CSV table of C-alpha atoms in Angstrom, one decimal:
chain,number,residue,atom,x,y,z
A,159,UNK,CA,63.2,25.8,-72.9
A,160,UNK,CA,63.8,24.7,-69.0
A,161,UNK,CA,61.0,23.0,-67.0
A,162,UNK,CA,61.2,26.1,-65.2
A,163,UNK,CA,60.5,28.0,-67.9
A,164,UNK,CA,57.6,26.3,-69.6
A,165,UNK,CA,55.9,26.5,-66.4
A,166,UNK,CA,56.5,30.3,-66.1
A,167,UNK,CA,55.0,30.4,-69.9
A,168,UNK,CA,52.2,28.1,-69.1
A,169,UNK,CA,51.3,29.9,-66.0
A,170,UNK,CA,51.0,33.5,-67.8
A,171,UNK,CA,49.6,32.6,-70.6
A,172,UNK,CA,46.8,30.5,-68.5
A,173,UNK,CA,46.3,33.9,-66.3
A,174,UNK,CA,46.7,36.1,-69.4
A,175,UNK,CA,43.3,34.0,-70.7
A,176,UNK,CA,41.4,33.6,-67.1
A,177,UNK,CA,41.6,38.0,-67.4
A,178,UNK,CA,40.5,38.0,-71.1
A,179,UNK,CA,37.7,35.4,-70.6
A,180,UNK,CA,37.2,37.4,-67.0
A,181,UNK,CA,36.6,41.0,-69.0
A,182,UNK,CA,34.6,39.4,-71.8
A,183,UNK,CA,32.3,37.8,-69.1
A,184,UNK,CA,31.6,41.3,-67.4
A,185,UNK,CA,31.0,42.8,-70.3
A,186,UNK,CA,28.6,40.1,-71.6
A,187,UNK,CA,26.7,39.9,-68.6
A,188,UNK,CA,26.1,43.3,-68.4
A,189,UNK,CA,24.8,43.7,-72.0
A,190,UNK,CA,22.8,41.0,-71.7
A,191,UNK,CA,22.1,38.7,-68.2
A,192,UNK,CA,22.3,35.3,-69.0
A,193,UNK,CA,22.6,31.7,-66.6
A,194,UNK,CA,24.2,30.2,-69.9
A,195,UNK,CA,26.8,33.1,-70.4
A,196,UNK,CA,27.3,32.6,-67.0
A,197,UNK,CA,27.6,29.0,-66.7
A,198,UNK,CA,30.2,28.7,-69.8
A,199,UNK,CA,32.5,32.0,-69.0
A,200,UNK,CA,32.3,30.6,-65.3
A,201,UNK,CA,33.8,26.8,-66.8
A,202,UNK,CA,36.1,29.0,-68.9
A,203,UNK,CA,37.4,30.2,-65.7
A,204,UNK,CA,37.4,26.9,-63.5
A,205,UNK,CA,39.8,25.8,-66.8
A,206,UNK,CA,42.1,28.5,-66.8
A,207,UNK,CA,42.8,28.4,-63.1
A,208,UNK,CA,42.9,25.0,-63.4
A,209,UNK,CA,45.8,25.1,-65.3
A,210,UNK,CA,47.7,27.9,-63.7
A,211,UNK,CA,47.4,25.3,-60.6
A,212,UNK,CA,48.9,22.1,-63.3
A,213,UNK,CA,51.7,24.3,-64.2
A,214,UNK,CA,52.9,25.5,-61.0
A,215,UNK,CA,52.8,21.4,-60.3
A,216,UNK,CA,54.9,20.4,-63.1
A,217,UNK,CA,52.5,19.5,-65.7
A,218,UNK,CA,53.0,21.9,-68.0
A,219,UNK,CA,51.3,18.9,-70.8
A,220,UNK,CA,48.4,18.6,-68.7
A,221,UNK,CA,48.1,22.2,-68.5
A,222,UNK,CA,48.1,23.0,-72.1
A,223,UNK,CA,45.3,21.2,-72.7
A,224,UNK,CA,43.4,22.5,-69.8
A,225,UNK,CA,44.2,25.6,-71.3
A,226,UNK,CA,42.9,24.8,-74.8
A,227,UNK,CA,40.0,23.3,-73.2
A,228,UNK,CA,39.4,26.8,-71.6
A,229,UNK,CA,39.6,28.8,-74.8
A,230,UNK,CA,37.5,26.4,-76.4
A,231,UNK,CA,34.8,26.9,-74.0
A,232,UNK,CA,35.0,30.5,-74.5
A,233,UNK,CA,35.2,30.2,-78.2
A,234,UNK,CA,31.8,28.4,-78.0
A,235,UNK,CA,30.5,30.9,-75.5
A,236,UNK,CA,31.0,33.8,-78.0
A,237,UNK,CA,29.5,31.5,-81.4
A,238,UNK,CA,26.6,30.8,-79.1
A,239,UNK,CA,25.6,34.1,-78.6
């Protein structure tokens, strides 16, 4: 894969998780209003934009992790539920 490319990858796959993480936060803080849903979807979202910004910078590395970070979070947002 080209440099180019893994930050292409990087960057959709980081804005394909900010939407998901995005859609699962509306519908969780409709169901039930929440400051801590709020607070770890929001992180979740910081994260993923976060690394959309790292890849279009170069640091596609960087970004992965962000991005794992990310989905942690929201991993940990949905088992603490």
């Amino acid at each position: 894969m080209t440099p180019r490319q893994a930050r292409l990858v990087r960057g959709v796959a980081a804005a394909v998780v900010m939407l998901a993480v995005a859609v699962t936060m509306g519908v969780r803080f409709a169901a039930e209003p929440s400051l801590l849903t709020l607070g770890l979807y929001g992180v979740a979202l910081i994260l993923s934009g976060t690394a959309i910004v790292l890849s279009r910078l170069g640091r596609t590395r960087v970004a992965t992790a962000v991005l794992g970070g990310g989905l942690a979070v929201a991993v940990l947002a949905v088992l603490l539920r």
